Each structure stands twice: as structure tokens, then as C-alpha cells.
XYZ file of C-alpha atoms in Angstrom:
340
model
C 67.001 40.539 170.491
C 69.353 38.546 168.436
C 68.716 38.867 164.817
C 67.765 35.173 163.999
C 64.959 34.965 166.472
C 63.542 38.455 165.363
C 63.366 37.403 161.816
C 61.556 34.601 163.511
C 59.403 36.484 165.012
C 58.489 38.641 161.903
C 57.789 35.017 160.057
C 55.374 33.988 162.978
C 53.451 37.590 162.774
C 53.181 37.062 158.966
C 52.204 34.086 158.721
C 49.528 34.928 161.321
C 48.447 38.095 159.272
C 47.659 35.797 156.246
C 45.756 33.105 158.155
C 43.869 35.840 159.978
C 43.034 37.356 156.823
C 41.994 34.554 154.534
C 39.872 33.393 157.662
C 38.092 37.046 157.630
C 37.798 36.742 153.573
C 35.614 33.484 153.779
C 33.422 34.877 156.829
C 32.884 38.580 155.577
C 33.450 38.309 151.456
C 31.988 34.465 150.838
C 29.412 34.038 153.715
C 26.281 32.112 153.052
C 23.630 33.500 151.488
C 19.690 32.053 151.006
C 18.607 31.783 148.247
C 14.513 30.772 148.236
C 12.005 28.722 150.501
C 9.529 26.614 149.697
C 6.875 25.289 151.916
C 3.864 23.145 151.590
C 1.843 21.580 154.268
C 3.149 17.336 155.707
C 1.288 15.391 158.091
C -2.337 17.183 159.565
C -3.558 15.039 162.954
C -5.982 16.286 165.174
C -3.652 17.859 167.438
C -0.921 19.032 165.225
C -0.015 20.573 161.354
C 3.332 19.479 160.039
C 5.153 22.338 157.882
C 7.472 20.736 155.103
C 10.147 23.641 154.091
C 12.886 23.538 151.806
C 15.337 26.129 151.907
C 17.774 26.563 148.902
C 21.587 27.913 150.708
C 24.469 29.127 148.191
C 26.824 27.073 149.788
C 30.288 29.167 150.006
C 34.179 27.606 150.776
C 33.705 27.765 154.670
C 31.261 25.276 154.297
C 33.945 22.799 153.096
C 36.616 23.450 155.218
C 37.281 21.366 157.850
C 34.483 21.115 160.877
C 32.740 23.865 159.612
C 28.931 23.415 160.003
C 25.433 25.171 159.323
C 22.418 25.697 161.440
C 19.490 26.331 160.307
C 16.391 28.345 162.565
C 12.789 28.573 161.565
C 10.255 30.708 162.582
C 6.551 30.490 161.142
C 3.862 33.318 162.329
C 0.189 33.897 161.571
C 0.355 37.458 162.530
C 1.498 38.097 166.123
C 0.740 34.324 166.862
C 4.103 32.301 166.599
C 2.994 29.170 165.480
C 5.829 26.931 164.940
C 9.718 26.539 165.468
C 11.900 24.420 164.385
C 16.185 24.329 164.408
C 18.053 21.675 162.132
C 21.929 21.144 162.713
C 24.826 20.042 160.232
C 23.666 21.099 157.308
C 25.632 18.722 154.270
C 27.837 20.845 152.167
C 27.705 21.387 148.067
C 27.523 23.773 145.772
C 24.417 24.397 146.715
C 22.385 22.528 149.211
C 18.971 22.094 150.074
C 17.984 22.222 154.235
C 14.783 20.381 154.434
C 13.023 21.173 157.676
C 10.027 19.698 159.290
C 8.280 22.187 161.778
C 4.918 21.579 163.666
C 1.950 23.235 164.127
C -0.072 23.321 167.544
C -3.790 23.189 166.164
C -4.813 25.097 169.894
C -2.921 27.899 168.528
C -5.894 27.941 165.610
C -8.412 29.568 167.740
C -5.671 32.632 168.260
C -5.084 33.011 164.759
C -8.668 33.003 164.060
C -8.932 36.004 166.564
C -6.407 38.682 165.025
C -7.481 37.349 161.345
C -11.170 39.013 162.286
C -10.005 41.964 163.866
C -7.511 42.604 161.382
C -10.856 43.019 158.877
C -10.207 39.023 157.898
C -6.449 39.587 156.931
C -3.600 37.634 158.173
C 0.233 38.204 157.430
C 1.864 34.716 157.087
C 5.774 35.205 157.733
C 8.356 33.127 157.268
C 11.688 33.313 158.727
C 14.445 30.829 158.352
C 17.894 31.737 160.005
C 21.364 30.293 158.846
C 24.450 30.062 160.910
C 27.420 28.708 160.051
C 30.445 27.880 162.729
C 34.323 27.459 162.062
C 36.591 27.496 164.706
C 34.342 28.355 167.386
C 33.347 31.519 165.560
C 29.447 32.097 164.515
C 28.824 34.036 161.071
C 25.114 34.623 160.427
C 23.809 34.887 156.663
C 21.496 37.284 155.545
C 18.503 37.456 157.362
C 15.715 36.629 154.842
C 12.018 37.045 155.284
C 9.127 35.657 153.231
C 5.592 37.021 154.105
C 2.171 36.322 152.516
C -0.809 38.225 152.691
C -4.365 35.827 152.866
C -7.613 38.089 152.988
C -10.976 36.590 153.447
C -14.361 38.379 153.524
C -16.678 35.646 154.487
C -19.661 38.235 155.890
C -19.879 39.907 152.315
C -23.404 37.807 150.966
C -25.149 40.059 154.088
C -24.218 43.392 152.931
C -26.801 43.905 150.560
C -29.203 47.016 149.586
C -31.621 44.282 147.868
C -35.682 44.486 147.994
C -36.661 40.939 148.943
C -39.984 39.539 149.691
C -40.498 37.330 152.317
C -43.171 35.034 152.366
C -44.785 32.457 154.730
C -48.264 30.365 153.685
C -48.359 31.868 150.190
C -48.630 35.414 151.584
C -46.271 38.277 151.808
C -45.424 38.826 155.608
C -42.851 41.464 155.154
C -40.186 43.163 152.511
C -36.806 43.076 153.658
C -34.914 45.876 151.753
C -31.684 45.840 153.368
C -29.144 43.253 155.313
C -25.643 44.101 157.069
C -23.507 42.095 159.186
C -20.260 43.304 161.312
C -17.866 41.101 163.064
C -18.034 42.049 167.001
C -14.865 41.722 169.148
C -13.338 38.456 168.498
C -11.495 36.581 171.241
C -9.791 32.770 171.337
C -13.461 32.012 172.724
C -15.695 33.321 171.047
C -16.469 35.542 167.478
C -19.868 37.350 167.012
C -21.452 38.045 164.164
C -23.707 41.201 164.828
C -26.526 40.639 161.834
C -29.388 42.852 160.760
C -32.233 43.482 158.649
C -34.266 46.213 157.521
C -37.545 45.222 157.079
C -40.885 46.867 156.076
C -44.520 45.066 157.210
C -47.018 46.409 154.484
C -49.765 44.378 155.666
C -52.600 45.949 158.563
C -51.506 43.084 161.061
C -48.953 43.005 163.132
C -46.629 39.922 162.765
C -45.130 38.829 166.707
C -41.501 36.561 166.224
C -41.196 34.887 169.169
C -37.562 33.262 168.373
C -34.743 33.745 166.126
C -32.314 30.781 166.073
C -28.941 30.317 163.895
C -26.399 27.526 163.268
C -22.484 28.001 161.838
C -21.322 25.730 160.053
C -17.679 25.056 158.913
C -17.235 21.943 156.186
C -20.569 20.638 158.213
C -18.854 20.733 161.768
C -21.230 23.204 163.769
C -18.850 25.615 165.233
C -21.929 28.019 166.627
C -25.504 27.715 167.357
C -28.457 29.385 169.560
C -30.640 31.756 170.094
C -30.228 34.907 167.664
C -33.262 37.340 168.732
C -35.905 37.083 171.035
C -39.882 38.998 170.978
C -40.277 41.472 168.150
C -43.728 42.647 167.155
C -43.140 43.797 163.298
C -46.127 46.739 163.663
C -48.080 47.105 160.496
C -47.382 49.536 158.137
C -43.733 49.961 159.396
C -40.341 49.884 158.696
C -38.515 48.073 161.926
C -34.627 46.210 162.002
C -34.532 42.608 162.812
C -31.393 42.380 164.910
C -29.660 38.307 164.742
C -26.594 38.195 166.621
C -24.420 34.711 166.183
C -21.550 33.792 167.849
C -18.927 31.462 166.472
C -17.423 28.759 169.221
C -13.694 30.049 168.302
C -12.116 27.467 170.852
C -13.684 24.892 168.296
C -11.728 25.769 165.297
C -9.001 23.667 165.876
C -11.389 20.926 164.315
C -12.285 22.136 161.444
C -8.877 23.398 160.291
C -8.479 20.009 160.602
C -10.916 19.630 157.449
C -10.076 22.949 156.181
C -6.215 21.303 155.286
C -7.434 18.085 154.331
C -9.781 19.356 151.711
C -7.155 21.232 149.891
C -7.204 24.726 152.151
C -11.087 24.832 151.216
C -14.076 24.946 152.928
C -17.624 25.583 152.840
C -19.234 27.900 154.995
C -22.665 27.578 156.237
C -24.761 30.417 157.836
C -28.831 29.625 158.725
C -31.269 32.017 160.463
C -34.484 30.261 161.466
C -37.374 32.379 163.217
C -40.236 31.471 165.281
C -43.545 33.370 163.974
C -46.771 33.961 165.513
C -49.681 34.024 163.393
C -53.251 32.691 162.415
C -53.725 31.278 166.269
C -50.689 28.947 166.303
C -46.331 28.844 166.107
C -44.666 28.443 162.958
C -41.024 27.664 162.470
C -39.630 29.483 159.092
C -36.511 30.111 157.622
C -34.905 32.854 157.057
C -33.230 32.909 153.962
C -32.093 36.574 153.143
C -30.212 35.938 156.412
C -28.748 32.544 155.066
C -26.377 31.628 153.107
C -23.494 29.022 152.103
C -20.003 30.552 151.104
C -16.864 28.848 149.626
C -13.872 29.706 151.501
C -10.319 29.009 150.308
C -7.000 30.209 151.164
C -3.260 29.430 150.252
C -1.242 29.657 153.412
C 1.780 29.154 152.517
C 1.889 29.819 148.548
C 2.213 25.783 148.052
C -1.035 25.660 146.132
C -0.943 24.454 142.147
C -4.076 26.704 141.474
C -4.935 30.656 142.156
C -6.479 31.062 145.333
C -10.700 30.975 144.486
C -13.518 31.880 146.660
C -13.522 34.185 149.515
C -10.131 34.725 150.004
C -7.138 36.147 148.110
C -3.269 35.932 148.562
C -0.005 38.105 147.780
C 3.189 36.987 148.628
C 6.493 39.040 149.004
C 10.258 37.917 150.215
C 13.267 39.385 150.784
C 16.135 39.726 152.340
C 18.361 42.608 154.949
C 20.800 43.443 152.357
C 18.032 46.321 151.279
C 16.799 44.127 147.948
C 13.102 42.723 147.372
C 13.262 39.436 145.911
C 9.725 38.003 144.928
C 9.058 34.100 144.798
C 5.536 34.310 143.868
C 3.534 36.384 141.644
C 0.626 37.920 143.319
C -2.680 35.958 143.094
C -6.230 37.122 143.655
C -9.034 35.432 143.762
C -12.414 36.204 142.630
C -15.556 37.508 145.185
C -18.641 34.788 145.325
């Protein structure tokens, strides 16, 4: 090889190494990196939830060369349910930029969530993950995977665990004493939640007291989301010490409506629990309620860590976020709310 066209050659290989190299010192030393996300809920319809996220990037050098572009993938989960996905393209460049990103919510994916939040003992794991991938030159670089996750915890059959004497009393007479109530949830499916209810009850009178019925009704910021027939013929004998079984079910499928109310009201809602019986005395029916089986409960939650005040009521809320390159990074301090 003549000696001209190898120095040539040794140029062409050099100047090669040097683009090669400054091309792997943007992608491996200054590749993006995100920095925090902020959601908060957009547009709530009947049929769908809009998620309004903001994601802050560090916006390196390869983001202002040439074509070079950023995509941005976003995954939000309510435990094992996926419930939205969303992928925004061209991301503008800066020295910092901001990726806002609308994703939507399928309310018919509320009646799942409602499912694994019971029987996970009323907890759900909200987690966040946004992706970021930027392209140069046909090649892909991914940024560090980051992943935000917030804990919401509810414990909405708490007011019917309760060791408490109480006398219960129909026509200005004592019928019976109840001295203990419990409640468990039963196996909860996209169709249907029961409530398994009972109550420990002593009849100190000498009659025996027949209930022909027990009836309940759910209620969920007033929409009835369960009703029917709790119990059916128990003869309370006198002198005795008997358990008054009242099994609900929650309509899960029907959910979807009242989250509906649930988001519109600020994440808050009232819950509504009634036990009515049927009793048999004196000759003639009598419809009473049952009140140490009823109650009302507040119940509010902070999805996605966008709410101005501590999370109150029923339900409490810690949130967490980081990232794969082995550091914790928290947004949020952890907020609990108080027990009514």
C-alpha cells in the first residue's frame, strides 16, 4: 500500500474513533435521567378517568443534537390491575423539560380494583411507571427506569368490630342485649363483595322473640350499590345467648358509578351500612332497625398523592419513588390519616 493512501487510511480510522467515541460519551456518560412526577386527576365521565402527569426530564446534549428525539411510556396500576397507558412522542428539548401526559382510565376496570383492594385486607399499591427513550441515529438509549408507588389503606368494616354491651329496645322494652358485633369481608370478586356480619346477643327476658327477616342496604355517596335479604327465621330463646348472623353483599360490577362520585367529591365519600329486621311479637309484624349493625363511615383516599390536605377518614396513604440506579428518592412525605 502506497504510503499516501495508508496515512489516509489511518486519518479515516481516527477520525472514526473520535466520532464513535463522543457518540458513546453522550449515550452512556450524559443520558437522560427523570427527575420527579406529578399527577393529579383531569376530566372524570361516566365511562372514563383522565390522569394528568407531569414528568420533570434532565434534559442532556443528545437531546439537542440534530434529530434526536424522546419518547415517553406510561404505565399506571392499581395493584395487578393495569389501568391505564399512555406513550407521548417528540419530547421539546431544554435544559430541562417538562413531558405532560394525558392517560385514561377505563371506569369497568373499577370493579377489578375494588376486588384485590378487599382481599388485600383493603390495601392497594398505586404504581407509577413512566419510561423515557431517547433516539439518535437510529440508536435507542433508555433512561433510568423510575418507579413511583403509593400505598392507600382503607378499613371501612372497623365501626362492627366492637366488644360493646348495647341494649336494644323495641316499644319501650328491652328485647335483647347485644354484647358483641364482628364483620369479615368474604371472597370478593368483580361481581360481587360480601360482608359476613354478626352479633352476639343475649335475650334476658322469659319470651322468646321470633325475627322473621333481616334486610340491609349499601350505600356509597347515596348510590345503593347492595341490598336484600340479610337473615331469615331466628327464634332468640329466652334466657340465652344466640349470634345473629347478617350477611350483605356489595353489587361490585356497580362501582364504576360511584367512583364516579367518589372523584368528583374530592376522593371522598360517605359510606352507608343499614340492617333492618322483621320481629314477631305481641300478635302482629314489626319492622325495626337495627342500629348496632348500622352505621355511616367517611371514606377518603389520595390516589395519586395530588391532594392539598392529609388523607382523613378511613383511609391512609404512603408514598415512595425511586429509581434502578439502587437510590430511594421520596416525593412525598408519608401521610396518615386518622381512624373514625
Amino acid at each position: 500500500m502506497a504510503p499516501g493512501r495508508r496515512t489516509w487510511m489511518v486519518l479515516l480510522v481516527a477520525i472514526l474513533l473520535v466520532v464513535a467515541a463522543a457518540a458513546y460519551g453522550l449515550f452512556a456518560v450524559d443520558r437522560p435521567q427523570v427527575e420527579s412526577v406529578d399527577n393529579e386527576w383531569g376530566t372524570v365521565t361516566s365511562e372514563r378517568t383522565e390522569i394528568e402527569t407531569r414528568i420533570a426530564v434532565d434534559d442532556p446534549r443528545l437531546l439537542r443534537v440534530g434529530d434526536a428525539a424522546a419518547d415517553v411510556s406510561y404505565t399506571v396500576s392499581l395493584n395487578d390491575v393495569e389501568v391505564a397507558t399512555e406513550r407521548q412522542r417528540q419530547i421539546d428539548s431544554g435544559t430541562e423539560s417538562e413531558i405532560a401526559v394525558s392517560t385514561w382510565l377505563d371506569n369497568d376496570d373499577i370493579p377489578a380494583w375494588w376486588a384485590s383492594h378487599v382481599e388485600r385486607n383493603e390495601t392497594t399499591t398505586v404504581r407509577m411507571e413512566p419510561e423515557v427513550v431517547v433516539e439518535h441515529a437510529g440508536i435507542r438509549r433508555s433512561a433510568d427506569r423510575w418507579t413511583q408507588t403509593r400505598t392507600v389503606r382503607t378499613d371501612l368494616l372497623e365501626p362492627l368490630r366492637t366488644t360493646e354491651n348495647q341494649a336494644f329496645e323495641a316499644g319501650g322494652r328491652t328485647l335483647f342485649v347485644v354484647n358483641e358485633t364482628d364483620a369479615e369481608w368474604g371472597n370478593a370478586t368483580p361481581n360481587r363483595t360480601p360482608i359476613d356480619a354478626s352479633a352476639t346477643v343475649t335475650n334476658p327476658t322469659a319470651i322468646p322473640i321470633p325475627i322473621a327477616e333481616i334486610r340491609y342496604t349499601v350505600q356509597l355517596n347515596g348510590i345503593v350499590v347492595g341490598d336484600g335479604v340479610a337473615g331469615e327465621q331466628l327464634l332468640l330463646e329466652p334466657e340465652r345467648t344466640q349470634t345473629i348472623e347478617a350477611n350483605a353483599t356489595i353489587d361490585t360490577d356497580t362501582l364504576d358509578e360511584w367512583w364516579v362520585t367518589h372523584l368528583r367529591n374530592d376522593e371522598t365519600s360517605n359510606l352507608s351500612v343499614e340492617f333492618d329486621a322483621t320481629l314477631e311479637f305481641a300478635g302482629a309484624e314489626r319492622e325495626v332497625p337495627l342500629e348496632f349493625l348500622s352505621y355511616e363511615r367517611p371514606v377518603r383516599t389520595d390516589m395519586l398523592g395530588s391532594s392539598d390536605t392529609e388523607a382523613a377518614g378511613s383511609a391512609d396513604a404512603d408514598t415512595a419513588a425511586s429509581s434502578d440506579q439502587g437510590s430511594d428518592r421520596t416525593r412525598n412525605q408519608p401521610s396518615t390519616a386518622n381512624q373514625s
